[in-house]
Short mmCIF file of C-alpha atoms in Angstrom, two decimals:
data_model
loop_
_atom_site.label_atom_id
_atom_site.label_comp_id
_atom_site.label_asym_id
_atom_site.label_seq_id
_atom_site.Cartn_x
_atom_site.Cartn_y
_atom_site.Cartn_z
CA GLU K 1 106.06 97.83 114.73
CA PRO K 2 107.09 94.16 114.97
CA GLU K 3 110.28 93.53 116.90
CA VAL K 4 112.58 90.75 117.99
CA THR K 5 112.28 89.93 121.69
CA GLN K 6 114.73 88.11 123.92
CA THR K 7 114.54 86.56 127.38
CA PRO K 8 115.95 86.82 129.93
CA SER K 9 117.49 90.28 129.79
CA HIS K 10 120.23 89.17 132.19
CA GLN K 11 121.37 85.65 133.05
CA VAL K 12 123.92 84.86 135.72
CA THR K 13 125.33 81.34 135.83
CA GLN K 14 128.17 79.35 137.32
CA MET K 15 131.00 78.14 135.13
CA GLY K 16 130.23 74.68 133.76
CA GLN K 17 126.45 75.14 133.86
CA GLU K 18 124.20 74.96 130.83
CA VAL K 19 122.27 78.04 129.75
CA ILE K 20 119.50 78.53 127.23
CA LEU K 21 118.89 81.96 125.76
CA ARG K 22 115.53 82.55 124.16
CA CYS K 23 114.41 84.68 121.26
CA VAL K 24 111.14 85.33 119.48
CA PRO K 25 111.94 86.53 115.96
CA ILE K 26 109.66 88.77 113.92
CA SER K 27 106.74 86.58 112.91
CA ASN K 28 107.03 86.57 109.12
CA HIS K 29 110.81 86.28 109.11
CA LEU K 30 112.45 83.12 107.90
CA TYR K 31 116.14 83.54 108.77
CA PHE K 32 117.37 83.70 112.34
CA TYR K 33 120.76 84.61 113.74
CA TRP K 34 122.74 84.76 116.94
CA TYR K 35 125.52 87.25 117.59
CA ARG K 36 127.54 88.09 120.66
CA GLN K 37 129.38 91.16 121.89
CA ILE K 38 132.03 90.75 124.55
CA LEU K 39 132.41 93.92 126.61
CA GLY K 40 134.48 96.48 124.75
CA GLN K 41 134.65 94.42 121.57
CA LYS K 42 132.68 94.34 118.36
CA VAL K 43 129.54 92.41 117.59
CA GLU K 44 130.47 88.95 116.28
CA PHE K 45 128.39 86.56 114.21
CA LEU K 46 127.79 83.13 115.69
CA VAL K 47 125.25 81.26 113.58
CA SER K 48 122.40 81.59 111.11
CA PHE K 49 119.42 79.25 110.87
CA TYR K 50 116.91 78.61 108.12
CA ASN K 51 114.35 75.94 107.44
CA ASN K 52 115.14 74.15 110.72
CA GLU K 53 118.83 73.80 110.12
CA ILE K 54 122.03 75.75 110.51
CA SER K 55 122.79 77.75 107.40
CA GLU K 56 126.15 79.21 108.36
CA LYS K 57 128.29 79.30 111.49
CA SER K 58 131.44 81.06 112.56
CA GLU K 59 134.50 79.49 114.16
CA ILE K 60 133.23 80.75 117.51
CA PHE K 61 130.22 78.45 117.25
CA ASP K 62 131.87 75.24 118.42
CA ASP K 63 130.41 72.05 119.89
CA GLN K 64 129.52 73.89 123.09
CA PHE K 65 126.83 75.79 121.24
CA SER K 66 123.60 74.60 119.70
CA VAL K 67 120.50 76.26 118.29
CA GLU K 68 116.96 75.09 118.03
CA ARG K 69 113.54 76.23 116.93
CA PRO K 70 111.47 74.18 119.37
CA ASP K 71 108.13 75.54 118.22
CA GLY K 72 106.70 77.97 115.69
CA SER K 73 107.82 81.09 117.48
CA ASN K 74 110.89 80.56 119.66
CA PHE K 75 114.53 80.34 118.62
CA THR K 76 117.02 79.28 121.26
CA LEU K 77 120.77 79.29 121.79
CA LYS K 78 122.14 76.69 124.21
CA ILE K 79 125.60 76.78 125.71
CA ARG K 80 126.29 73.37 127.18
CA SER K 81 129.05 74.06 129.69
CA THR K 82 129.65 77.75 130.13
CA LYS K 83 133.13 79.21 130.45
CA LEU K 84 134.17 82.53 131.89
CA GLU K 85 134.92 83.81 128.40
CA ASP K 86 131.30 83.19 127.36
CA SER K 87 130.33 86.27 129.36
CA ALA K 88 128.92 88.68 126.79
CA MET K 89 125.78 90.26 125.37
CA TYR K 90 124.03 87.81 123.10
CA PHE K 91 121.85 89.26 120.36
CA CYS K 92 119.27 87.44 118.32
CA ALA K 93 118.34 88.78 114.90
CA SER K 94 115.95 87.83 112.14
CA SER K 95 115.45 88.71 108.49
CA GLU K 96 112.47 88.35 106.24
CA ALA K 97 113.95 86.18 103.54
CA VAL K 98 116.98 85.86 101.42
CA ALA K 99 116.16 85.40 97.80
CA SER K 100 118.77 83.68 95.78
CA ARG K 101 121.91 85.84 95.91
CA SER K 102 120.05 88.82 97.38
CA PRO K 103 120.98 90.36 100.70
CA ASP K 104 118.47 91.13 103.39
CA THR K 105 118.28 93.39 106.41
CA GLN K 106 118.67 91.81 109.82
CA TYR K 107 116.70 93.18 112.77
CA PHE K 108 118.12 92.74 116.23
CA GLY K 109 116.61 92.04 119.62
CA PRO K 110 117.58 93.92 122.79
CA GLY K 111 120.05 91.25 123.88
CA THR K 112 120.66 88.97 126.85
CA ARG K 113 123.55 89.81 129.11
CA LEU K 114 125.20 86.54 130.14
CA THR K 115 127.49 86.64 133.15
CA VAL K 116 129.48 83.51 133.92
CA LEU K 117 130.96 83.38 137.42
CA ASP N 1 141.61 90.33 111.13
CA GLN N 2 139.51 93.47 110.81
CA GLN N 3 137.54 93.14 107.61
CA VAL N 4 135.40 96.14 108.55
CA LYS N 5 137.14 99.09 110.15
CA GLN N 6 135.78 102.16 111.83
CA ASN N 7 138.88 104.12 112.68
CA SER N 8 137.25 106.83 114.77
CA PRO N 9 136.20 105.51 118.19
CA SER N 10 134.34 108.74 118.86
CA LEU N 11 133.10 111.86 117.11
CA SER N 12 131.70 115.05 118.60
CA VAL N 13 129.43 117.26 116.47
CA GLN N 14 127.43 120.34 117.26
CA GLU N 15 123.66 120.10 117.07
CA GLY N 16 122.36 121.15 113.66
CA ARG N 17 125.63 120.42 111.88
CA ILE N 18 126.47 117.44 109.69
CA SER N 19 127.81 114.23 111.21
CA ILE N 20 129.98 112.10 108.96
CA LEU N 21 130.86 108.59 110.09
CA ASN N 22 133.35 106.58 108.09
CA CYS N 23 133.89 102.90 107.47
CA ASP N 24 136.45 100.97 105.42
CA TYR N 25 136.37 97.34 104.40
CA THR N 26 138.94 94.95 103.00
CA ASN N 27 136.89 92.01 101.74
CA SER N 28 135.99 92.56 98.09
CA MET N 29 133.28 89.89 98.39
CA PHE N 30 131.14 92.19 100.53
CA ASP N 31 128.24 93.48 98.49
CA TYR N 32 125.74 94.75 101.05
CA PHE N 33 126.44 97.33 103.71
CA LEU N 34 124.36 98.45 106.65
CA TRP N 35 124.52 101.05 109.38
CA TYR N 36 123.14 100.31 112.83
CA LYS N 37 122.68 102.62 115.78
CA LYS N 38 123.04 101.32 119.31
CA TYR N 39 122.16 102.79 122.68
CA PRO N 40 123.64 101.29 125.87
CA ALA N 41 121.87 98.11 127.03
CA GLU N 42 119.89 97.86 123.78
CA GLY N 43 120.31 95.89 120.59
CA PRO N 44 121.54 97.42 117.33
CA THR N 45 118.79 99.31 115.50
CA PHE N 46 118.86 99.24 111.71
CA LEU N 47 119.27 102.67 110.13
CA ILE N 48 120.05 102.41 106.45
CA SER N 49 121.66 100.07 103.96
CA ILE N 50 123.21 100.13 100.53
CA SER N 51 123.81 97.49 97.93
CA SER N 52 127.05 97.45 95.97
CA ILE N 53 125.20 98.25 92.76
CA LYS N 54 124.51 101.74 94.13
CA ASP N 55 126.77 104.52 95.31
CA LYS N 56 124.24 106.47 97.36
CA ASN N 57 121.12 105.78 99.38
CA GLU N 58 119.11 108.38 101.22
CA ASP N 59 116.45 108.12 103.91
CA GLY N 60 115.38 111.34 105.55
CA ARG N 61 118.29 112.84 107.47
CA PHE N 62 120.49 109.81 106.75
CA THR N 63 122.52 109.26 103.59
CA VAL N 64 124.99 106.49 102.97
CA PHE N 65 127.67 106.81 100.31
CA LEU N 66 129.60 103.86 98.92
CA ASN N 67 132.92 104.14 97.08
CA LYS N 68 133.64 100.61 95.88
CA SER N 69 137.01 101.37 94.36
CA ALA N 70 138.22 102.77 97.66
CA LYS N 71 136.31 100.15 99.69
CA HIS N 72 134.91 102.97 101.75
CA LEU N 73 131.48 103.99 102.92
CA SER N 74 130.22 106.86 104.96
CA LEU N 75 127.06 107.79 106.81
CA HIS N 76 125.95 111.41 106.75
CA ILE N 77 123.43 112.70 109.27
CA VAL N 78 122.12 116.17 108.64
CA PRO N 79 121.04 118.03 110.61
CA SER N 80 122.39 116.26 113.69
CA GLN N 81 120.05 116.10 116.66
CA PRO N 82 120.70 115.32 120.36
CA GLY N 83 118.83 112.00 119.98
CA ASP N 84 121.43 110.92 117.45
CA SER N 85 123.97 110.49 120.24
CA ALA N 86 124.72 106.76 120.20
CA VAL N 87 127.25 104.23 118.94
CA TYR N 88 127.06 103.68 115.19
CA PHE N 89 128.12 100.38 113.69
CA CYS N 90 129.00 99.72 110.10
CA ALA N 91 128.28 96.13 108.99
CA ALA N 92 128.82 94.21 105.78
CA SER N 93 127.78 90.96 104.21
CA GLY N 94 128.51 89.07 101.03
CA VAL N 95 126.16 86.62 99.43
CA GLU N 96 128.03 83.40 99.02
CA SER N 97 127.60 81.31 95.98
CA GLY N 98 124.76 78.88 96.52
CA GLY N 99 122.80 81.30 98.64
CA GLY N 100 122.31 81.13 102.38
CA ALA N 101 122.09 83.67 105.14
CA ASP N 102 125.39 85.40 105.62
CA GLY N 103 126.35 86.62 109.01
CA LEU N 104 127.14 90.29 109.20
CA THR N 105 130.69 91.45 109.83
CA PHE N 106 130.68 94.47 112.11
CA GLY N 107 133.11 97.29 112.70
CA LYS N 108 134.02 98.31 116.23
CA GLY N 109 131.68 101.28 116.19
CA THR N 110 131.94 105.05 116.47
CA HIS N 111 130.47 106.83 119.47
CA LEU N 112 128.72 109.93 118.13
CA ILE N 113 128.15 112.72 120.62
CA ILE N 114 125.91 115.59 119.60
CA GLN N 115 126.72 118.74 121.53
CA PRO N 116 123.81 121.13 122.20
#
């Protein structure tokens, strides 16, 4: 069964460093998403991406964050200058398509645990 | 601002019995609801969904009920099995005018423990 994959599984970085989290969405999916879950809190939406541009973003997704689809398979989340409070699990998700005004199911990857020291 | 609420942090059910997990929402623009199951150190796994045009959706042992007037949905698992022990998240989305991919709004989750 196709699945979303993410690398690395765990990333440790120093505060102020840049990190890039990588995701390979399900191959025939067209919408891609990033979420995060801070320890003990709920899963929070960051950004959605379609047709090589951001479709929607939350207030969490500020100028520190960026997303890119550098090639036909990868989808990346970059945090430019990490802060302690960026420590969280980051989940990538993808969905097949969203027809006009129709919802779609999002499938999640296993996550990357980001630890900022 | 909790738009999706799961008021029970944990629930313990005996194996073979029915598990009922509840979820309430406040945003009347939500029109698609999903349940995800999550094991520690893994991503959420999709279980079942329901559109607001329905009040029930069934898939094997899993049934989701939606009561739009009460802004309430529930997930029924019957019979409950030991492998069902996990955290269950309720999530919701609303299709904005003009289309686009809505982010899901999640509840805080309910830890279901199936007792042998």
